[in-house]
mmCIF file of C-alpha atoms in Angstrom:
data_model
loop_
_atom_site.group_PDB
_atom_site.id
_atom_site.type_symbol
_atom_site.label_atom_id
_atom_site.label_comp_id
_atom_site.label_asym_id
_atom_site.label_seq_id
_atom_site.Cartn_x
_atom_site.Cartn_y
_atom_site.Cartn_z
ATOM 1 C CA MET A 1 211.052 147.337 193.380
ATOM 2 C CA LYS A 2 209.443 149.601 191.011
ATOM 3 C CA VAL A 3 210.692 150.850 187.681
ATOM 4 C CA PHE A 4 209.632 154.303 186.426
ATOM 5 C CA ARG A 5 210.295 155.358 182.808
ATOM 6 C CA HIS A 6 209.802 158.726 181.202
ATOM 7 C CA SER A 7 210.892 160.407 178.033
ATOM 8 C CA THR A 8 210.767 164.162 177.420
ATOM 9 C CA GLU A 9 212.102 166.799 174.950
ATOM 10 C CA PHE A 10 213.624 170.124 175.299
ATOM 11 C CA ASP A 11 213.283 172.845 172.538
ATOM 12 C CA ALA A 12 217.159 173.482 172.783
ATOM 13 C CA PRO A 13 220.231 172.182 171.160
ATOM 14 C CA TRP A 14 221.959 169.139 172.824
ATOM 15 C CA SER A 15 225.024 171.325 173.762
ATOM 16 C CA ASP A 16 222.861 173.805 175.593
ATOM 17 C CA VAL A 17 221.011 171.066 177.562
ATOM 18 C CA THR A 18 224.112 169.363 178.674
ATOM 19 C CA PHE A 19 225.532 172.661 179.776
ATOM 20 C CA ALA A 20 222.361 173.345 181.677
ATOM 21 C CA ILE A 21 222.509 169.949 183.409
ATOM 22 C CA PHE A 22 225.937 170.955 184.817
ATOM 23 C CA ASN A 23 224.608 174.320 185.876
ATOM 24 C CA LYS A 24 221.140 173.146 187.032
ATOM 25 C CA TYR A 25 221.614 174.343 190.572
ATOM 26 C CA PRO A 26 220.560 176.836 191.987
ATOM 27 C CA ASN A 27 217.164 177.182 190.326
ATOM 28 C CA PRO A 28 213.877 178.393 191.877
ATOM 29 C CA PHE A 29 212.482 174.841 191.417
ATOM 30 C CA ALA A 30 215.157 173.281 193.416
ATOM 31 C CA LYS A 31 215.031 174.837 196.671
ATOM 32 C CA HIS A 32 215.535 171.478 198.238
ATOM 33 C CA VAL A 33 219.117 171.266 196.871
ATOM 34 C CA LEU A 34 221.331 172.690 199.605
ATOM 35 C CA GLN A 35 224.788 172.087 198.386
ATOM 36 C CA SER A 36 226.592 170.710 195.416
ATOM 37 C CA ASP A 37 230.151 169.839 194.508
ATOM 38 C CA VAL A 38 232.388 168.209 191.891
ATOM 39 C CA LEU A 39 234.319 165.364 193.395
ATOM 40 C CA ALA A 40 236.099 164.195 190.254
ATOM 41 C CA ARG A 41 236.440 165.022 186.625
ATOM 42 C CA SER A 42 238.623 163.629 183.758
ATOM 43 C CA VAL A 43 238.678 163.460 180.082
ATOM 44 C CA HIS A 44 239.358 160.296 178.032
ATOM 45 C CA GLY A 45 239.291 160.521 174.251
ATOM 46 C CA THR A 46 236.161 162.435 173.497
ATOM 47 C CA THR A 47 234.460 161.685 176.820
ATOM 48 C CA LEU A 48 234.183 163.879 179.883
ATOM 49 C CA THR A 49 233.543 161.874 183.076
ATOM 50 C CA THR A 50 232.301 163.697 186.142
ATOM 51 C CA THR A 51 231.342 162.819 189.666
ATOM 52 C CA ARG A 52 229.232 165.136 191.646
ATOM 53 C CA VAL A 53 227.647 165.051 195.086
ATOM 54 C CA HIS A 54 224.552 166.906 196.123
ATOM 55 C CA ARG A 55 223.012 167.445 199.555
ATOM 56 C CA LYS A 56 219.217 167.704 199.318
ATOM 57 C CA SER A 57 216.664 168.112 201.986
ATOM 58 C CA GLY A 58 214.355 165.078 201.597
ATOM 59 C CA SER A 59 210.738 164.448 202.117
ATOM 60 C CA VAL A 60 209.336 161.778 204.334
ATOM 61 C CA PRO A 61 205.739 160.777 204.126
ATOM 62 C CA ALA A 62 203.863 161.925 207.192
ATOM 63 C CA TRP A 63 202.785 158.401 207.988
ATOM 64 C CA ALA A 64 206.515 157.130 208.000
ATOM 65 C CA ALA A 65 207.803 160.028 210.048
ATOM 66 C CA ASN A 66 206.601 158.554 213.262
ATOM 67 C CA LEU A 67 208.136 155.186 212.561
ATOM 68 C CA VAL A 68 211.587 156.187 211.337
ATOM 69 C CA LYS A 69 213.820 158.696 213.103
ATOM 70 C CA VAL A 70 214.983 160.284 209.840
ATOM 71 C CA ASN A 71 217.377 163.302 209.404
ATOM 72 C CA PRO A 72 215.602 164.866 206.528
ATOM 73 C CA VAL A 73 218.909 165.520 204.588
ATOM 74 C CA VAL A 74 220.121 163.231 201.978
ATOM 75 C CA LEU A 75 223.476 162.726 200.035
ATOM 76 C CA ILE A 76 223.161 162.132 196.292
ATOM 77 C CA LEU A 77 225.907 160.891 193.976
ATOM 78 C CA GLU A 78 225.793 161.757 190.379
ATOM 79 C CA ASP A 79 228.204 160.150 187.811
ATOM 80 C CA SER A 80 227.944 161.543 184.293
ATOM 81 C CA SER A 81 229.670 161.030 181.011
ATOM 82 C CA VAL A 82 229.466 163.383 177.967
ATOM 83 C CA ASP A 83 230.830 162.208 174.562
ATOM 84 C CA CYS A 84 231.194 165.305 172.520
ATOM 85 C CA ALA A 85 231.887 163.346 169.320
ATOM 86 C CA ALA A 86 228.925 160.937 169.721
ATOM 87 C CA ARG A 87 226.604 163.725 171.028
ATOM 88 C CA ARG A 88 225.479 161.535 174.016
ATOM 89 C CA MET A 89 225.372 162.271 177.631
ATOM 90 C CA VAL A 90 224.405 159.715 180.429
ATOM 91 C CA THR A 91 223.948 160.431 184.011
ATOM 92 C CA ARG A 92 223.512 158.001 186.904
ATOM 93 C CA THR A 93 222.291 159.317 190.120
ATOM 94 C CA ARG A 94 221.639 157.536 193.412
ATOM 95 C CA ASN A 95 221.253 158.302 197.124
ATOM 96 C CA LEU A 96 223.987 157.378 199.537
ATOM 97 C CA ASP A 97 222.039 157.475 202.765
ATOM 98 C CA HIS A 98 218.660 156.482 203.870
ATOM 99 C CA ARG A 99 218.831 153.492 201.479
ATOM 100 C CA ARG A 100 216.980 151.050 203.532
ATOM 101 C CA MET A 101 213.999 153.321 203.615
ATOM 102 C CA LEU A 102 214.108 154.148 199.950
ATOM 103 C CA TYR A 103 216.895 153.531 197.326
ATOM 104 C CA VAL A 104 216.534 155.304 194.079
ATOM 105 C CA GLU A 105 218.742 154.811 191.100
ATOM 106 C CA GLU A 106 218.060 157.187 188.175
ATOM 107 C CA VAL A 107 219.711 156.883 184.911
ATOM 108 C CA GLN A 108 219.219 159.615 182.232
ATOM 109 C CA GLU A 109 220.233 159.630 178.577
ATOM 110 C CA ILE A 110 220.503 162.808 176.785
ATOM 111 C CA THR A 111 220.807 162.861 172.963
ATOM 112 C CA PRO A 112 219.936 165.168 170.117
ATOM 113 C CA HIS A 113 216.342 164.873 168.791
ATOM 114 C CA PRO A 114 216.598 162.354 165.858
ATOM 115 C CA THR A 115 215.005 164.815 163.282
ATOM 116 C CA ASN A 116 215.201 168.276 164.899
ATOM 117 C CA PRO A 117 218.825 169.510 165.498
ATOM 118 C CA ASN A 118 217.470 172.234 167.722
ATOM 119 C CA ALA A 119 215.837 169.885 170.123
ATOM 120 C CA THR A 120 217.099 167.301 172.693
ATOM 121 C CA VAL A 121 215.582 164.066 173.974
ATOM 122 C CA VAL A 122 216.065 163.170 177.589
ATOM 123 C CA THR A 123 214.999 159.619 178.672
ATOM 124 C CA THR A 124 214.774 158.761 182.362
ATOM 125 C CA THR A 125 214.735 155.289 183.905
ATOM 126 C CA ALA A 126 214.495 155.026 187.737
ATOM 127 C CA HIS A 127 214.623 151.863 189.983
ATOM 128 C CA ILE A 128 213.019 152.543 193.305
ATOM 129 C CA SER A 129 213.095 150.059 196.134
ATOM 130 C CA SER A 130 212.547 149.923 199.797
ATOM 131 C CA ASP A 131 214.008 147.491 202.229
ATOM 132 C CA LEU A 132 212.693 148.732 205.514
ATOM 133 C CA GLY A 133 210.257 145.797 206.010
ATOM 134 C CA TRP A 134 207.445 146.057 208.626
ATOM 135 C CA GLY A 135 205.106 145.470 205.703
ATOM 136 C CA LEU A 136 205.889 148.972 204.548
ATOM 137 C CA THR A 137 207.893 148.161 201.378
ATOM 138 C CA GLY A 138 204.888 148.482 198.983
ATOM 139 C CA ARG A 139 203.684 151.682 200.484
ATOM 140 C CA LEU A 140 207.073 153.228 200.512
ATOM 141 C CA GLU A 141 207.928 152.283 197.023
ATOM 142 C CA ARG A 142 204.626 153.771 195.825
ATOM 143 C CA PHE A 143 205.612 156.933 197.665
ATOM 144 C CA GLY A 144 209.001 156.819 196.060
ATOM 145 C CA VAL A 145 207.513 156.490 192.589
ATOM 146 C CA SER A 146 204.980 159.317 193.195
ATOM 147 C CA ARG A 147 207.612 161.681 194.503
ATOM 148 C CA PHE A 148 209.910 160.849 191.870
ATOM 149 C CA ALA A 149 207.228 161.735 189.207
ATOM 150 C CA ASP A 150 206.588 165.073 191.006
ATOM 151 C CA ASN A 151 210.403 165.733 191.162
ATOM 152 C CA LEU A 152 210.769 165.111 187.569
ATOM 153 C CA GLN A 153 208.145 167.681 186.800
ATOM 154 C CA ARG A 154 209.971 170.105 189.003
ATOM 155 C CA SER A 155 213.309 169.194 187.417
ATOM 156 C CA ARG A 156 211.908 169.892 183.932
ATOM 157 C CA MET A 157 210.788 173.410 185.168
ATOM 158 C CA GLY A 158 214.269 173.997 186.622
ATOM 159 C CA MET A 159 215.948 172.937 183.262
ATOM 160 C CA LEU A 160 213.707 175.328 181.318
ATOM 161 C CA HIS A 161 214.521 178.077 183.698
ATOM 162 C CA VAL A 162 218.284 177.406 183.329
ATOM 163 C CA LEU A 163 218.039 176.974 179.563
ATOM 164 C CA ALA A 164 216.243 180.369 179.339
ATOM 165 C CA SER A 165 219.070 182.059 181.167
ATOM 166 C CA VAL A 166 221.658 180.363 178.951
ATOM 167 C CA ARG A 167 219.910 181.697 175.870
ATOM 168 C CA GLU A 168 219.969 185.288 177.483
ATOM 169 C CA LYS A 169 223.661 184.888 178.107
ATOM 170 C CA VAL A 170 224.203 183.747 174.585
ATOM 171 C CA LYS A 171 222.179 186.613 173.232
ATOM 172 C CA ALA A 172 224.033 189.211 175.357
ATOM 173 C CA ALA A 173 227.545 187.829 174.245
ATOM 174 C CA LYS A 174 226.787 188.359 170.467
ATOM 175 C CA MET B 1 225.064 177.295 194.946
ATOM 176 C CA GLU B 2 226.964 176.512 198.013
ATOM 177 C CA SER B 3 229.667 173.842 198.495
ATOM 178 C CA ILE B 4 229.373 171.075 201.064
ATOM 179 C CA GLY B 5 232.201 172.936 202.770
ATOM 180 C CA LYS B 6 231.104 176.530 203.553
ATOM 181 C CA ASN B 7 234.489 177.923 203.207
ATOM 182 C CA CYS B 8 234.917 176.028 199.706
ATOM 183 C CA THR B 9 232.280 178.040 198.022
ATOM 184 C CA PRO B 10 234.366 180.775 196.522
ATOM 185 C CA LEU B 11 236.769 178.136 195.165
ATOM 186 C CA LYS B 12 233.786 176.302 193.713
ATOM 187 C CA HIS B 13 232.441 179.343 191.982
ATOM 188 C CA GLU B 14 235.840 180.024 190.597
ATOM 189 C CA TYR B 15 236.381 176.617 189.275
ATOM 190 C CA ASP B 16 232.718 176.468 187.927
ATOM 191 C CA ALA B 17 233.269 179.587 185.871
ATOM 192 C CA CYS B 18 236.529 178.165 184.454
ATOM 193 C CA PHE B 19 234.826 174.875 183.645
ATOM 194 C CA ASN B 20 231.852 176.519 182.019
ATOM 195 C CA LYS B 21 233.927 178.565 179.715
ATOM 196 C CA TRP B 22 236.088 175.401 178.751
ATOM 197 C CA TYR B 23 233.099 173.250 178.313
ATOM 198 C CA THR B 24 231.358 175.598 175.914
ATOM 199 C CA GLU B 25 234.267 177.133 174.009
ATOM 200 C CA LYS B 26 236.584 174.000 173.858
ATOM 201 C CA PHE B 27 235.099 170.673 174.852
ATOM 202 C CA LEU B 28 231.766 170.901 172.980
ATOM 203 C CA LYS B 29 233.769 171.923 169.962
ATOM 204 C CA GLY B 30 235.992 168.915 170.017
ATOM 205 C CA GLU B 31 238.948 170.421 171.733
ATOM 206 C CA THR B 32 239.205 167.926 174.557
ATOM 207 C CA THR B 33 242.474 168.953 176.249
ATOM 208 C CA PRO B 34 241.644 169.451 179.862
ATOM 209 C CA GLU B 35 241.914 172.853 181.532
ATOM 210 C CA CYS B 36 241.276 174.437 184.831
ATOM 211 C CA THR B 37 243.179 171.612 186.556
ATOM 212 C CA GLU B 38 245.028 173.668 189.036
ATOM 213 C CA LEU B 39 241.849 175.554 190.095
ATOM 214 C CA PHE B 40 240.019 172.085 190.350
ATOM 215 C CA GLU B 41 242.761 170.660 192.669
ATOM 216 C CA LYS B 42 242.568 173.608 195.088
ATOM 217 C CA TYR B 43 238.769 173.383 195.135
ATOM 218 C CA ARG B 44 238.792 169.520 195.388
ATOM 219 C CA GLN B 45 241.233 169.474 198.324
ATOM 220 C CA CYS B 46 239.013 171.857 200.193
ATOM 221 C CA VAL B 47 235.962 169.666 199.571
ATOM 222 C CA VAL B 48 237.816 166.529 200.657
ATOM 223 C CA ALA B 49 238.657 168.131 203.925
ATOM 224 C CA ALA B 50 235.089 169.235 204.396
ATOM 225 C CA ILE B 51 233.842 165.807 203.658
ATOM 226 C CA LYS B 52 236.237 164.367 206.267
ATOM 227 C CA GLU B 53 235.274 166.912 208.833
ATOM 228 C CA GLN B 54 231.635 166.148 208.277
ATOM 229 C CA LYS B 55 232.411 162.337 208.634
ATOM 230 C CA VAL B 56 230.859 161.399 205.354
ATOM 231 C CA ASP B 57 234.124 160.466 203.639
ATOM 232 C CA LYS B 58 233.758 156.669 204.176
ATOM 233 C CA MET B 59 230.180 156.690 202.861
ATOM 234 C CA LEU B 60 231.237 158.684 199.780
ATOM 235 C CA SER B 61 234.315 156.554 199.058
ATOM 236 C CA GLU B 62 232.462 153.251 199.348
ATOM 237 C CA ALA B 63 229.653 154.533 197.019
ATOM 238 C CA GLN B 64 232.204 155.692 194.487
ATOM 239 C CA LYS B 65 233.498 152.057 194.424
ATOM 240 C CA GLU B 66 229.998 150.603 193.701
ATOM 241 C CA THR B 67 229.731 148.658 190.473
ATOM 242 C CA LYS B 68 226.484 146.693 190.899
ATOM 243 C CA PHE B 69 223.587 148.803 189.510
ATOM 244 C CA GLN B 70 220.002 148.057 188.797
ATOM 245 C CA SER B 71 219.939 149.765 185.424
ATOM 246 C CA LYS B 72 222.189 148.908 182.551
ATOM 247 C CA ILE B 73 223.601 151.824 180.442
#
């Protein structure tokens, strides 16, 4: 198993960033996300809990494509909680199928920047593991980590795009 | 963005619009009483039917029951 940790900041208030996460798709950097739905949603106290499912077209490394008959579509489950009083959002995302080949569990914590009220910090931790065997675990996990890093970059571009359109809507509403 | 069930997409868009308004105008300001519940129920039932039809209902319900995770929150 490999663990990937990353921290980034957005020049936008926490409320905008959490809204953007709920409205992340579609965006031009997420063409691989085909469908998305809310499965469950509830409020307890000041916390909003949401479960979403996303269907994404996946990528299989060329060298593995011959070994495994893979349907290149993956279902992803995303659980999130937003505490509007504590100003804290946490998301946990994991793939539901193709787990033997690669299981990725990603947790994100979204909080206001400690000193800048107009900025937001997002820390990401991912656990990436493969159970396919055949001596491929290391190679698949390294592929998983490198793809995760690429996806995180693309995800940031997507968030920036959504945040910009949120800002436009807010400007127009004034 | 499309729904998993093609015919659920209009319901999804209607619900999403309602949620977005509630989220920004009420929830983020501390008014936590849920809204859009009827719309959500209509949308959710459509999605549940699509999930059954696509035969991914078992996989989804089992995943939703998972409690063992690698990462501690």
